[in-house]
Each structure stands twice: as C-alpha cells, then as structure tokens.
mmCIF file with all atom_site columns, C-alpha atoms in Angstrom:
data_model
loop_
_atom_site.group_PDB
_atom_site.id
_atom_site.type_symbol
_atom_site.label_atom_id
_atom_site.label_alt_id
_atom_site.label_comp_id
_atom_site.label_asym_id
_atom_site.label_entity_id
_atom_site.label_seq_id
_atom_site.pdbx_PDB_ins_code
_atom_site.Cartn_x
_atom_site.Cartn_y
_atom_site.Cartn_z
_atom_site.occupancy
_atom_site.B_iso_or_equiv
_atom_site.pdbx_formal_charge
_atom_site.auth_seq_id
_atom_site.auth_comp_id
_atom_site.auth_asym_id
_atom_site.auth_atom_id
_atom_site.pdbx_PDB_model_num
ATOM 1   C CA . MET S 1 1   ? -4.241  -5.702  -13.364 1.00 0.00 ? 1   MET S CA 1
ATOM 2   C CA . SER S 1 2   ? -4.574  -1.942  -13.891 1.00 0.00 ? 2   SER S CA 1
ATOM 3   C CA . GLU S 1 3   ? -8.134  -2.330  -15.167 1.00 0.00 ? 3   GLU S CA 1
ATOM 4   C CA . ARG S 1 4   ? -9.056  -4.238  -12.012 1.00 0.00 ? 4   ARG S CA 1
ATOM 5   C CA . VAL S 1 5   ? -7.531  -1.487  -9.843  1.00 0.00 ? 5   VAL S CA 1
ATOM 6   C CA . TYR S 1 6   ? -9.444  1.200   -11.714 1.00 0.00 ? 6   TYR S CA 1
ATOM 7   C CA . SER S 1 7   ? -12.724 -0.669  -11.449 1.00 0.00 ? 7   SER S CA 1
ATOM 8   C CA . GLN S 1 8   ? -12.239 -1.098  -7.719  1.00 0.00 ? 8   GLN S CA 1
ATOM 9   C CA . SER S 1 9   ? -11.329 2.576   -7.222  1.00 0.00 ? 9   SER S CA 1
ATOM 10  C CA . GLY S 1 10  ? -14.485 3.763   -8.951  1.00 0.00 ? 10  GLY S CA 1
ATOM 11  C CA . ASP S 1 11  ? -12.731 5.680   -11.752 1.00 0.00 ? 11  ASP S CA 1
ATOM 12  C CA . ARG S 1 12  ? -14.985 5.939   -14.780 1.00 0.00 ? 12  ARG S CA 1
ATOM 13  C CA . ILE S 1 13  ? -16.096 8.070   -17.696 1.00 0.00 ? 13  ILE S CA 1
ATOM 14  C CA . GLU S 1 14  ? -19.221 9.775   -16.392 1.00 0.00 ? 14  GLU S CA 1
ATOM 15  C CA . SER S 1 15  ? -20.411 11.601  -19.511 1.00 0.00 ? 15  SER S CA 1
ATOM 16  C CA . VAL S 1 16  ? -19.509 11.785  -23.195 1.00 0.00 ? 16  VAL S CA 1
ATOM 17  C CA . GLU S 1 17  ? -20.827 15.196  -24.286 1.00 0.00 ? 17  GLU S CA 1
ATOM 18  C CA . PRO S 1 18  ? -18.777 16.818  -22.927 1.00 0.00 ? 18  PRO S CA 1
ATOM 19  C CA . VAL S 1 19  ? -16.401 14.101  -21.765 1.00 0.00 ? 19  VAL S CA 1
ATOM 20  C CA . THR S 1 20  ? -16.181 14.105  -17.963 1.00 0.00 ? 20  THR S CA 1
ATOM 21  C CA . VAL S 1 21  ? -14.054 11.598  -16.074 1.00 0.00 ? 21  VAL S CA 1
ATOM 22  C CA . ARG S 1 22  ? -14.461 10.658  -12.441 1.00 0.00 ? 22  ARG S CA 1
ATOM 23  C CA . ARG S 1 23  ? -11.010 10.682  -10.829 1.00 0.00 ? 23  ARG S CA 1
ATOM 24  C CA . TYR S 1 24  ? -11.815 10.573  -7.101  1.00 0.00 ? 24  TYR S CA 1
ATOM 25  C CA . GLY S 1 25  ? -14.913 9.473   -5.223  1.00 0.00 ? 25  GLY S CA 1
ATOM 26  C CA . PRO S 1 26  ? -16.345 11.332  -2.199  1.00 0.00 ? 26  PRO S CA 1
ATOM 27  C CA . ALA S 1 27  ? -14.635 9.079   0.368   1.00 0.00 ? 27  ALA S CA 1
ATOM 28  C CA . THR S 1 28  ? -11.199 9.598   -1.191  1.00 0.00 ? 28  THR S CA 1
ATOM 29  C CA . ARG S 1 29  ? -11.702 13.363  -1.384  1.00 0.00 ? 29  ARG S CA 1
ATOM 30  C CA . VAL S 1 30  ? -12.747 13.587  2.270   1.00 0.00 ? 30  VAL S CA 1
ATOM 31  C CA . ASN S 1 31  ? -9.800  11.368  3.207   1.00 0.00 ? 31  ASN S CA 1
ATOM 32  C CA . HIS S 1 32  ? -7.430  13.642  1.251   1.00 0.00 ? 32  HIS S CA 1
ATOM 33  C CA . TRP S 1 33  ? -8.695  16.859  2.844   1.00 0.00 ? 33  TRP S CA 1
ATOM 34  C CA . ILE S 1 34  ? -8.508  15.421  6.365   1.00 0.00 ? 34  ILE S CA 1
ATOM 35  C CA . THR S 1 35  ? -4.897  14.486  5.632   1.00 0.00 ? 35  THR S CA 1
ATOM 36  C CA . ALA S 1 36  ? -4.116  17.892  4.139   1.00 0.00 ? 36  ALA S CA 1
ATOM 37  C CA . THR S 1 37  ? -5.793  19.811  6.984   1.00 0.00 ? 37  THR S CA 1
ATOM 38  C CA . SER S 1 38  ? -3.971  17.727  9.592   1.00 0.00 ? 38  SER S CA 1
ATOM 39  C CA . LEU S 1 39  ? -0.667  18.362  7.852   1.00 0.00 ? 39  LEU S CA 1
ATOM 40  C CA . VAL S 1 40  ? -1.214  22.133  7.718   1.00 0.00 ? 40  VAL S CA 1
ATOM 41  C CA . LEU S 1 41  ? -2.168  22.240  11.417  1.00 0.00 ? 41  LEU S CA 1
ATOM 42  C CA . LEU S 1 42  ? 0.918   20.205  12.259  1.00 0.00 ? 42  LEU S CA 1
ATOM 43  C CA . LEU S 1 43  ? 3.158   22.487  10.246  1.00 0.00 ? 43  LEU S CA 1
ATOM 44  C CA . ILE S 1 44  ? 1.831   25.595  11.997  1.00 0.00 ? 44  ILE S CA 1
ATOM 45  C CA . SER S 1 45  ? 1.875   24.134  15.502  1.00 0.00 ? 45  SER S CA 1
ATOM 46  C CA . GLY S 1 46  ? 5.242   22.474  14.899  1.00 0.00 ? 46  GLY S CA 1
ATOM 47  C CA . LEU S 1 47  ? 6.840   25.707  13.730  1.00 0.00 ? 47  LEU S CA 1
ATOM 48  C CA . ALA S 1 48  ? 5.355   27.472  16.760  1.00 0.00 ? 48  ALA S CA 1
ATOM 49  C CA . LEU S 1 49  ? 7.126   24.994  19.043  1.00 0.00 ? 49  LEU S CA 1
ATOM 50  C CA . PHE S 1 50  ? 10.307  24.887  16.963  1.00 0.00 ? 50  PHE S CA 1
ATOM 51  C CA . HIS S 1 51  ? 11.657  28.409  17.552  1.00 0.00 ? 51  HIS S CA 1
ATOM 52  C CA . PRO S 1 52  ? 10.862  31.255  20.003  1.00 0.00 ? 52  PRO S CA 1
ATOM 53  C CA . SER S 1 53  ? 10.411  33.728  17.132  1.00 0.00 ? 53  SER S CA 1
ATOM 54  C CA . LEU S 1 54  ? 7.449   31.659  15.907  1.00 0.00 ? 54  LEU S CA 1
ATOM 55  C CA . PHE S 1 55  ? 5.882   31.085  19.325  1.00 0.00 ? 55  PHE S CA 1
ATOM 56  C CA . PHE S 1 56  ? 3.189   33.673  18.545  1.00 0.00 ? 56  PHE S CA 1
ATOM 57  C CA . LEU S 1 57  ? 1.594   31.034  16.292  1.00 0.00 ? 57  LEU S CA 1
ATOM 58  C CA . THR S 1 58  ? 0.508   29.158  19.420  1.00 0.00 ? 58  THR S CA 1
ATOM 59  C CA . GLY S 1 59  ? -2.184  31.820  19.761  1.00 0.00 ? 59  GLY S CA 1
ATOM 60  C CA . LEU S 1 60  ? -4.031  30.103  16.933  1.00 0.00 ? 60  LEU S CA 1
ATOM 61  C CA . PHE S 1 61  ? -4.415  27.026  19.146  1.00 0.00 ? 61  PHE S CA 1
ATOM 62  C CA . GLY S 1 62  ? -5.171  28.706  22.472  1.00 0.00 ? 62  GLY S CA 1
ATOM 63  C CA . GLY S 1 63  ? -1.652  29.130  23.840  1.00 0.00 ? 63  GLY S CA 1
ATOM 64  C CA . GLY S 1 64  ? 1.573   27.212  24.322  1.00 0.00 ? 64  GLY S CA 1
ATOM 65  C CA . GLN S 1 65  ? 0.319   24.451  26.589  1.00 0.00 ? 65  GLN S CA 1
ATOM 66  C CA . THR S 1 66  ? -2.705  23.742  24.411  1.00 0.00 ? 66  THR S CA 1
ATOM 67  C CA . THR S 1 67  ? -0.490  23.666  21.307  1.00 0.00 ? 67  THR S CA 1
ATOM 68  C CA . ARG S 1 68  ? 1.885   21.240  22.963  1.00 0.00 ? 68  ARG S CA 1
ATOM 69  C CA . MET S 1 69  ? -1.036  18.997  23.902  1.00 0.00 ? 69  MET S CA 1
ATOM 70  C CA . LEU S 1 70  ? -2.761  19.148  20.499  1.00 0.00 ? 70  LEU S CA 1
ATOM 71  C CA . HIS S 1 71  ? 0.289   18.737  18.253  1.00 0.00 ? 71  HIS S CA 1
ATOM 72  C CA . PRO S 1 72  ? 0.933   15.002  18.872  1.00 0.00 ? 72  PRO S CA 1
ATOM 73  C CA . TRP S 1 73  ? -2.757  14.129  18.698  1.00 0.00 ? 73  TRP S CA 1
ATOM 74  C CA . ILE S 1 74  ? -3.080  15.880  15.335  1.00 0.00 ? 74  ILE S CA 1
ATOM 75  C CA . GLY S 1 75  ? -0.062  13.827  14.320  1.00 0.00 ? 75  GLY S CA 1
ATOM 76  C CA . VAL S 1 76  ? -1.946  10.639  15.175  1.00 0.00 ? 76  VAL S CA 1
ATOM 77  C CA . ILE S 1 77  ? -4.888  11.830  13.061  1.00 0.00 ? 77  ILE S CA 1
ATOM 78  C CA . LEU S 1 78  ? -2.529  12.563  10.158  1.00 0.00 ? 78  LEU S CA 1
ATOM 79  C CA . PHE S 1 79  ? -0.960  9.118   10.395  1.00 0.00 ? 79  PHE S CA 1
ATOM 80  C CA . LEU S 1 80  ? -4.299  7.282   10.487  1.00 0.00 ? 80  LEU S CA 1
ATOM 81  C CA . SER S 1 81  ? -5.787  9.381   7.698   1.00 0.00 ? 81  SER S CA 1
ATOM 82  C CA . PHE S 1 82  ? -2.741  8.972   5.466   1.00 0.00 ? 82  PHE S CA 1
ATOM 83  C CA . PHE S 1 83  ? -2.689  5.232   6.183   1.00 0.00 ? 83  PHE S CA 1
ATOM 84  C CA . VAL S 1 84  ? -6.182  4.962   4.686   1.00 0.00 ? 84  VAL S CA 1
ATOM 85  C CA . LEU S 1 85  ? -5.083  7.123   1.739   1.00 0.00 ? 85  LEU S CA 1
ATOM 86  C CA . PHE S 1 86  ? -2.019  4.913   1.298   1.00 0.00 ? 86  PHE S CA 1
ATOM 87  C CA . CYS S 1 87  ? -4.165  1.791   1.108   1.00 0.00 ? 87  CYS S CA 1
ATOM 88  C CA . ARG S 1 88  ? -6.315  3.466   -1.541  1.00 0.00 ? 88  ARG S CA 1
ATOM 89  C CA . MET S 1 89  ? -3.479  4.734   -3.734  1.00 0.00 ? 89  MET S CA 1
ATOM 90  C CA . ALA S 1 90  ? -0.378  2.594   -3.198  1.00 0.00 ? 90  ALA S CA 1
ATOM 91  C CA . LYS S 1 91  ? -0.928  0.208   -6.143  1.00 0.00 ? 91  LYS S CA 1
ATOM 92  C CA . LEU S 1 92  ? -1.427  3.046   -8.589  1.00 0.00 ? 92  LEU S CA 1
ATOM 93  C CA . ASN S 1 93  ? 1.788   4.719   -7.409  1.00 0.00 ? 93  ASN S CA 1
ATOM 94  C CA . LEU S 1 94  ? 4.065   1.762   -8.065  1.00 0.00 ? 94  LEU S CA 1
ATOM 95  C CA . PRO S 1 95  ? 6.873   2.510   -10.566 1.00 0.00 ? 95  PRO S CA 1
ATOM 96  C CA . ALA S 1 96  ? 6.116   1.919   -14.244 1.00 0.00 ? 96  ALA S CA 1
ATOM 97  C CA . LYS S 1 97  ? 8.445   1.634   -17.237 1.00 0.00 ? 97  LYS S CA 1
ATOM 98  C CA . GLU S 1 98  ? 7.332   5.005   -18.642 1.00 0.00 ? 98  GLU S CA 1
ATOM 99  C CA . ASP S 1 99  ? 8.291   6.870   -15.462 1.00 0.00 ? 99  ASP S CA 1
ATOM 100 C CA . ALA S 1 100 ? 12.024  6.952   -16.245 1.00 0.00 ? 100 ALA S CA 1
ATOM 101 C CA . THR S 1 101 ? 11.361  8.380   -19.704 1.00 0.00 ? 101 THR S CA 1
ATOM 102 C CA . TRP S 1 102 ? 9.007   10.989  -18.256 1.00 0.00 ? 102 TRP S CA 1
ATOM 103 C CA . LEU S 1 103 ? 11.595  12.109  -15.692 1.00 0.00 ? 103 LEU S CA 1
ATOM 104 C CA . SER S 1 104 ? 14.339  12.324  -18.318 1.00 0.00 ? 104 SER S CA 1
ATOM 105 C CA . HIS S 1 105 ? 12.450  14.956  -20.334 1.00 0.00 ? 105 HIS S CA 1
ATOM 106 C CA . PRO S 1 106 ? 11.884  17.917  -17.981 1.00 0.00 ? 106 PRO S CA 1
ATOM 107 C CA . GLY S 1 107 ? 11.924  20.373  -20.885 1.00 0.00 ? 107 GLY S CA 1
ATOM 108 C CA . GLU S 1 108 ? 8.858   18.835  -22.530 1.00 0.00 ? 108 GLU S CA 1
ATOM 109 C CA . ILE S 1 109 ? 7.083   18.618  -19.168 1.00 0.00 ? 109 ILE S CA 1
ATOM 110 C CA . LEU S 1 110 ? 7.660   22.274  -18.291 1.00 0.00 ? 110 LEU S CA 1
ATOM 111 C CA . SER S 1 111 ? 6.804   23.501  -21.782 1.00 0.00 ? 111 SER S CA 1
ATOM 112 C CA . GLY S 1 112 ? 3.586   21.496  -21.903 1.00 0.00 ? 112 GLY S CA 1
ATOM 113 C CA . GLN S 1 113 ? 4.665   19.292  -24.816 1.00 0.00 ? 113 GLN S CA 1
ATOM 114 C CA . GLU S 1 114 ? 3.392   16.116  -23.219 1.00 0.00 ? 114 GLU S CA 1
ATOM 115 C CA . GLU S 1 115 ? 2.413   14.635  -26.562 1.00 0.00 ? 115 GLU S CA 1
ATOM 116 C CA . LYS S 1 116 ? 6.131   13.880  -27.029 1.00 0.00 ? 116 LYS S CA 1
ATOM 117 C CA . LEU S 1 117 ? 6.222   11.779  -23.858 1.00 0.00 ? 117 LEU S CA 1
ATOM 118 C CA . PRO S 1 118 ? 4.948   8.237   -23.158 1.00 0.00 ? 118 PRO S CA 1
ATOM 119 C CA . GLU S 1 119 ? 1.287   7.896   -22.294 1.00 0.00 ? 119 GLU S CA 1
ATOM 120 C CA . LEU S 1 120 ? 0.773   7.843   -18.526 1.00 0.00 ? 120 LEU S CA 1
ATOM 121 C CA . GLY S 1 121 ? -1.496  6.002   -16.128 1.00 0.00 ? 121 GLY S CA 1
ATOM 122 C CA . LYS S 1 122 ? -3.377  7.721   -13.323 1.00 0.00 ? 122 LYS S CA 1
ATOM 123 C CA . TYR S 1 123 ? -0.218  9.220   -11.797 1.00 0.00 ? 123 TYR S CA 1
ATOM 124 C CA . ASN S 1 124 ? 2.969   10.551  -13.352 1.00 0.00 ? 124 ASN S CA 1
ATOM 125 C CA . ALA S 1 125 ? 6.444   9.995   -11.921 1.00 0.00 ? 125 ALA S CA 1
ATOM 126 C CA . GLY S 1 126 ? 6.434   13.330  -10.109 1.00 0.00 ? 126 GLY S CA 1
ATOM 127 C CA . GLN S 1 127 ? 3.198   12.498  -8.321  1.00 0.00 ? 127 GLN S CA 1
ATOM 128 C CA . LYS S 1 128 ? 4.567   9.087   -7.394  1.00 0.00 ? 128 LYS S CA 1
ATOM 129 C CA . ILE S 1 129 ? 7.720   10.635  -5.921  1.00 0.00 ? 129 ILE S CA 1
ATOM 130 C CA . VAL S 1 130 ? 5.599   12.988  -3.808  1.00 0.00 ? 130 VAL S CA 1
ATOM 131 C CA . PHE S 1 131 ? 3.433   10.068  -2.653  1.00 0.00 ? 131 PHE S CA 1
ATOM 132 C CA . TRP S 1 132 ? 6.352   7.890   -1.552  1.00 0.00 ? 132 TRP S CA 1
ATOM 133 C CA . ALA S 1 133 ? 8.219   10.832  -0.020  1.00 0.00 ? 133 ALA S CA 1
ATOM 134 C CA . MET S 1 134 ? 5.124   11.632  2.051   1.00 0.00 ? 134 MET S CA 1
ATOM 135 C CA . THR S 1 135 ? 4.854   7.971   3.057   1.00 0.00 ? 135 THR S CA 1
ATOM 136 C CA . VAL S 1 136 ? 8.431   7.749   4.306   1.00 0.00 ? 136 VAL S CA 1
ATOM 137 C CA . LEU S 1 137 ? 8.423   11.149  6.021   1.00 0.00 ? 137 LEU S CA 1
ATOM 138 C CA . ILE S 1 138 ? 5.111   10.568  7.809   1.00 0.00 ? 138 ILE S CA 1
ATOM 139 C CA . LEU S 1 139 ? 6.446   7.242   9.105   1.00 0.00 ? 139 LEU S CA 1
ATOM 140 C CA . VAL S 1 140 ? 9.561   9.010   10.398  1.00 0.00 ? 140 VAL S CA 1
ATOM 141 C CA . LEU S 1 141 ? 7.468   11.770  11.970  1.00 0.00 ? 141 LEU S CA 1
ATOM 142 C CA . ILE S 1 142 ? 5.082   9.426   13.766  1.00 0.00 ? 142 ILE S CA 1
ATOM 143 C CA . ALA S 1 143 ? 7.896   7.168   15.007  1.00 0.00 ? 143 ALA S CA 1
ATOM 144 C CA . THR S 1 144 ? 10.053  10.016  16.313  1.00 0.00 ? 144 THR S CA 1
ATOM 145 C CA . GLY S 1 145 ? 6.997   11.860  17.591  1.00 0.00 ? 145 GLY S CA 1
ATOM 146 C CA . ILE S 1 146 ? 6.047   8.908   19.783  1.00 0.00 ? 146 ILE S CA 1
ATOM 147 C CA . VAL S 1 147 ? 9.584   8.784   21.178  1.00 0.00 ? 147 VAL S CA 1
ATOM 148 C CA . MET S 1 148 ? 9.345   12.519  21.981  1.00 0.00 ? 148 MET S CA 1
ATOM 149 C CA . TRP S 1 149 ? 5.877   12.251  23.558  1.00 0.00 ? 149 TRP S CA 1
ATOM 150 C CA . GLN S 1 150 ? 6.887   12.689  27.177  1.00 0.00 ? 150 GLN S CA 1
ATOM 151 C CA . GLN S 1 151 ? 3.380   12.555  28.589  1.00 0.00 ? 151 GLN S CA 1
ATOM 152 C CA . TYR S 1 152 ? 3.128   8.858   27.756  1.00 0.00 ? 152 TYR S CA 1
ATOM 153 C CA . PHE S 1 153 ? 6.647   7.634   26.987  1.00 0.00 ? 153 PHE S CA 1
ATOM 154 C CA . ALA S 1 154 ? 8.965   9.659   29.240  1.00 0.00 ? 154 ALA S CA 1
ATOM 155 C CA . GLY S 1 155 ? 9.668   6.653   31.447  1.00 0.00 ? 155 GLY S CA 1
ATOM 156 C CA . VAL S 1 156 ? 10.611  4.257   28.644  1.00 0.00 ? 156 VAL S CA 1
ATOM 157 C CA . VAL S 1 157 ? 12.830  6.478   26.478  1.00 0.00 ? 157 VAL S CA 1
ATOM 158 C CA . SER S 1 158 ? 16.224  7.782   27.544  1.00 0.00 ? 158 SER S CA 1
ATOM 159 C CA . ILE S 1 159 ? 17.186  11.427  27.118  1.00 0.00 ? 159 ILE S CA 1
ATOM 160 C CA . PRO S 1 160 ? 19.920  10.706  24.495  1.00 0.00 ? 160 PRO S CA 1
ATOM 161 C CA . VAL S 1 161 ? 17.428  8.717   22.401  1.00 0.00 ? 161 VAL S CA 1
ATOM 162 C CA . ARG S 1 162 ? 14.867  11.515  22.713  1.00 0.00 ? 162 ARG S CA 1
ATOM 163 C CA . ARG S 1 163 ? 17.453  14.041  21.536  1.00 0.00 ? 163 ARG S CA 1
ATOM 164 C CA . VAL S 1 164 ? 18.203  11.994  18.432  1.00 0.00 ? 164 VAL S CA 1
ATOM 165 C CA . ALA S 1 165 ? 14.477  11.590  17.796  1.00 0.00 ? 165 ALA S CA 1
ATOM 166 C CA . THR S 1 166 ? 13.983  15.357  18.117  1.00 0.00 ? 166 THR S CA 1
ATOM 167 C CA . MET S 1 167 ? 16.685  16.019  15.538  1.00 0.00 ? 167 MET S CA 1
ATOM 168 C CA . LEU S 1 168 ? 15.255  13.455  13.100  1.00 0.00 ? 168 LEU S CA 1
ATOM 169 C CA . HIS S 1 169 ? 11.745  14.781  13.692  1.00 0.00 ? 169 HIS S CA 1
ATOM 170 C CA . SER S 1 170 ? 12.853  18.317  12.853  1.00 0.00 ? 170 SER S CA 1
ATOM 171 C CA . MET S 1 171 ? 14.675  17.201  9.712   1.00 0.00 ? 171 MET S CA 1
ATOM 172 C CA . ALA S 1 172 ? 11.696  15.188  8.512   1.00 0.00 ? 172 ALA S CA 1
ATOM 173 C CA . ALA S 1 173 ? 9.407   18.156  9.219   1.00 0.00 ? 173 ALA S CA 1
ATOM 174 C CA . VAL S 1 174 ? 11.535  20.474  7.072   1.00 0.00 ? 174 VAL S CA 1
ATOM 175 C CA . LEU S 1 175 ? 11.559  17.935  4.249   1.00 0.00 ? 175 LEU S CA 1
ATOM 176 C CA . ILE S 1 176 ? 7.816   17.330  4.363   1.00 0.00 ? 176 ILE S CA 1
ATOM 177 C CA . ILE S 1 177 ? 7.208   21.093  4.241   1.00 0.00 ? 177 ILE S CA 1
ATOM 178 C CA . CYS S 1 178 ? 9.267   21.185  1.027   1.00 0.00 ? 178 CYS S CA 1
ATOM 179 C CA . VAL S 1 179 ? 7.374   18.210  -0.432  1.00 0.00 ? 179 VAL S CA 1
ATOM 180 C CA . PHE S 1 180 ? 4.045   19.793  0.532   1.00 0.00 ? 180 PHE S CA 1
ATOM 181 C CA . ILE S 1 181 ? 4.987   23.069  -1.199  1.00 0.00 ? 181 ILE S CA 1
ATOM 182 C CA . VAL S 1 182 ? 5.947   21.159  -4.359  1.00 0.00 ? 182 VAL S CA 1
ATOM 183 C CA . HIS S 1 183 ? 2.666   19.231  -4.227  1.00 0.00 ? 183 HIS S CA 1
ATOM 184 C CA . VAL S 1 184 ? 0.546   22.383  -3.886  1.00 0.00 ? 184 VAL S CA 1
ATOM 185 C CA . TYR S 1 185 ? 2.509   24.271  -6.543  1.00 0.00 ? 185 TYR S CA 1
ATOM 186 C CA . ALA S 1 186 ? 2.198   21.401  -9.022  1.00 0.00 ? 186 ALA S CA 1
ATOM 187 C CA . ALA S 1 187 ? -1.559  21.161  -8.403  1.00 0.00 ? 187 ALA S CA 1
ATOM 188 C CA . ILE S 1 188 ? -1.964  24.890  -9.103  1.00 0.00 ? 188 ILE S CA 1
ATOM 189 C CA . TRP S 1 189 ? 0.453   24.901  -12.045 1.00 0.00 ? 189 TRP S CA 1
ATOM 190 C CA . THR S 1 190 ? -1.266  21.982  -13.807 1.00 0.00 ? 190 THR S CA 1
ATOM 191 C CA . ARG S 1 191 ? -4.537  23.660  -14.605 1.00 0.00 ? 191 ARG S CA 1
ATOM 192 C CA . GLY S 1 192 ? -7.616  21.560  -13.812 1.00 0.00 ? 192 GLY S CA 1
ATOM 193 C CA . THR S 1 193 ? -5.920  19.383  -11.194 1.00 0.00 ? 193 THR S CA 1
ATOM 194 C CA . ILE S 1 194 ? -7.479  21.000  -8.109  1.00 0.00 ? 194 ILE S CA 1
ATOM 195 C CA . ARG S 1 195 ? -10.938 20.329  -9.553  1.00 0.00 ? 195 ARG S CA 1
ATOM 196 C CA . ALA S 1 196 ? -10.230 16.602  -9.203  1.00 0.00 ? 196 ALA S CA 1
ATOM 197 C CA . MET S 1 197 ? -10.022 16.911  -5.410  1.00 0.00 ? 197 MET S CA 1
ATOM 198 C CA . THR S 1 198 ? -12.849 19.429  -5.031  1.00 0.00 ? 198 THR S CA 1
ATOM 199 C CA . ARG S 1 199 ? -15.441 18.111  -7.475  1.00 0.00 ? 199 ARG S CA 1
ATOM 200 C CA . GLY S 1 200 ? -14.061 14.626  -8.069  1.00 0.00 ? 200 GLY S CA 1
ATOM 201 C CA . THR S 1 201 ? -13.985 14.909  -11.860 1.00 0.00 ? 201 THR S CA 1
ATOM 202 C CA . VAL S 1 202 ? -11.713 16.156  -14.617 1.00 0.00 ? 202 VAL S CA 1
ATOM 203 C CA . THR S 1 203 ? -12.456 17.076  -18.203 1.00 0.00 ? 203 THR S CA 1
ATOM 204 C CA . GLY S 1 204 ? -11.785 14.650  -21.005 1.00 0.00 ? 204 GLY S CA 1
ATOM 205 C CA . GLY S 1 205 ? -9.257  17.091  -22.441 1.00 0.00 ? 205 GLY S CA 1
ATOM 206 C CA . TRP S 1 206 ? -7.323  17.188  -19.150 1.00 0.00 ? 206 TRP S CA 1
ATOM 207 C CA . ALA S 1 207 ? -7.291  13.392  -18.905 1.00 0.00 ? 207 ALA S CA 1
ATOM 208 C CA . TRP S 1 208 ? -6.211  13.019  -22.554 1.00 0.00 ? 208 TRP S CA 1
ATOM 209 C CA . ARG S 1 209 ? -3.387  15.532  -22.227 1.00 0.00 ? 209 ARG S CA 1
ATOM 210 C CA . HIS S 1 210 ? -1.925  14.446  -18.870 1.00 0.00 ? 210 HIS S CA 1
ATOM 211 C CA . HIS S 1 211 ? -2.954  10.812  -18.294 1.00 0.00 ? 211 HIS S CA 1
ATOM 212 C CA . ARG S 1 212 ? -3.832  9.342   -21.678 1.00 0.00 ? 212 ARG S CA 1
ATOM 213 C CA . LYS S 1 213 ? -3.086  5.719   -20.753 1.00 0.00 ? 213 LYS S CA 1
ATOM 214 C CA . TRP S 1 214 ? -5.449  6.011   -17.774 1.00 0.00 ? 214 TRP S CA 1
ATOM 215 C CA . LEU S 1 215 ? -8.191  7.455   -19.985 1.00 0.00 ? 215 LEU S CA 1
ATOM 216 C CA . ARG S 1 216 ? -7.756  4.700   -22.586 1.00 0.00 ? 216 ARG S CA 1
ATOM 217 C CA . GLU S 1 217 ? -8.061  2.026   -19.893 1.00 0.00 ? 217 GLU S CA 1
ATOM 218 C CA . LEU S 1 218 ? -11.219 3.647   -18.517 1.00 0.00 ? 218 LEU S CA 1
ATOM 219 C CA . ALA S 1 219 ? -12.683 3.778   -22.019 1.00 0.00 ? 219 ALA S CA 1
ATOM 220 C CA . ARG S 1 220 ? -11.887 0.070   -22.437 1.00 0.00 ? 220 ARG S CA 1
ATOM 221 C CA . LEU S 1 221 ? -13.560 -0.671  -19.097 1.00 0.00 ? 221 LEU S CA 1
ATOM 222 C CA . ASP S 1 222 ? -16.575 1.371   -20.163 1.00 0.00 ? 222 ASP S CA 1
ATOM 223 C CA . ARG S 1 223 ? -16.987 -0.864  -23.213 1.00 0.00 ? 223 ARG S CA 1
ATOM 224 C CA . THR S 1 224 ? -16.235 -4.270  -21.695 1.00 0.00 ? 224 THR S CA 1
ATOM 225 C CA . GLY S 1 225 ? -17.264 -3.857  -18.038 1.00 0.00 ? 225 GLY S CA 1
ATOM 226 C CA . PRO S 1 226 ? -15.099 -4.369  -14.919 1.00 0.00 ? 226 PRO S CA 1
ATOM 227 C CA . ALA S 1 227 ? -12.400 -6.989  -15.070 1.00 0.00 ? 227 ALA S CA 1
ATOM 228 C CA . GLU S 1 228 ? -13.096 -10.188 -13.195 1.00 0.00 ? 228 GLU S CA 1
#
C-alpha cells in the first residue's frame, strides 16, 4: 500500500551520484506555500482585531475596515488550500506502529541518535501530530469563523451562539499559532528540511538519517517500477 501511495505522489530517487530524492513536486510545494502564506496573513490580521494594543497591525492591510473584510476571505482561502493539501498527505500521516516507539525516545531524537530508533516512513510522529492538529484547528476556525461572519450570517445566528463561537475561534487561533511555531522551529532545527519545500528534493544522506524506511521503499520502487 505504501509503495502505491509513493508512486502516486511522485516521490522518487532522482539521481544516484550524488543521491538526490524528490520529496515534493511543484504542485504540492505551491499548495504548501499558499497555505502557509494564508495562515501568516490570518495570524497578523487576527491579532490586529483581537486586542486594541495590536490594532496598529491593520495598517498592513489598509486599515481596520479593510482588515475586517479581508480576514474571513483569507480564511476561506486557507481552508480550501489546506483541504487540497490534506487530500495529498492524509494517507501518509496515518499512525504507524513505529510512531509510539519514536515518541517514547525524546532523548535520542533531540541528540540526533536516530540510528537507535525504528526506521520511519515519509513522516515521523511529530510531523503527523502537527498535521492532524492543523486539520482539527483549521476545521474549528472555519466553522466558528462562518458563525462570526456577520456580513452574511448575522440573521441566522443568535448573539449567544456568536459569543461562544468567538471564544472557540480565539482559543483555536492561539493553539494554531503554537502549532505553527513548533512546525517552523522543527523545520529549521532539522537541517535540510526547508530545502524539501523550496527545491522539492532532499539529499540521500538526509533521507537515510531521518526517513530510512521511506528511502528503502523508493529504492524498491526504482528497481521494480510502480505498484499496480
């Protein structure tokens, strides 16, 4: 099953000397950066509307009224873009038996002794947690955001319901900021990871060290061809 997923996603070993592995195609990278840009714009505009001390941030969007108008529409773009990303990546982020072992050895992970841990597929348990946390939080944000969108839904949502939605929206926003920070920090901390989303490829050494099971399966595909 995993070989079929990899063949459909376009992952492959592109060169042998030196070993270069394609991790993300152009469409996935564009999809990712649209999602990331939308999320950053939402965080800035949302914080600007959240507290008077941060209202000055509305100047980046042309003022308070423009920010209030743009914020929900950027949210729609984020939801649609992440939905496409979800369809691309969901299967590869399903839990695997090696994830529990990986999570139970934080010392080896932080010290870079990954050779003592089980071989991993395309994503480790930490990446999977970030993926599913983003999925849940974006669903909460879009659902509560629609309830709060007075321009279109003021007449069908009561004030008490809108107040609850506002509270949940704010809580989800704080949590997704935390998840986003973890995601960015992990990408910077794990050297060579950002290259995957800028150039689409990683080195063979990076793939062997961090995602050896994934590399082995790609090598098997390279020899036998895509699974039927």
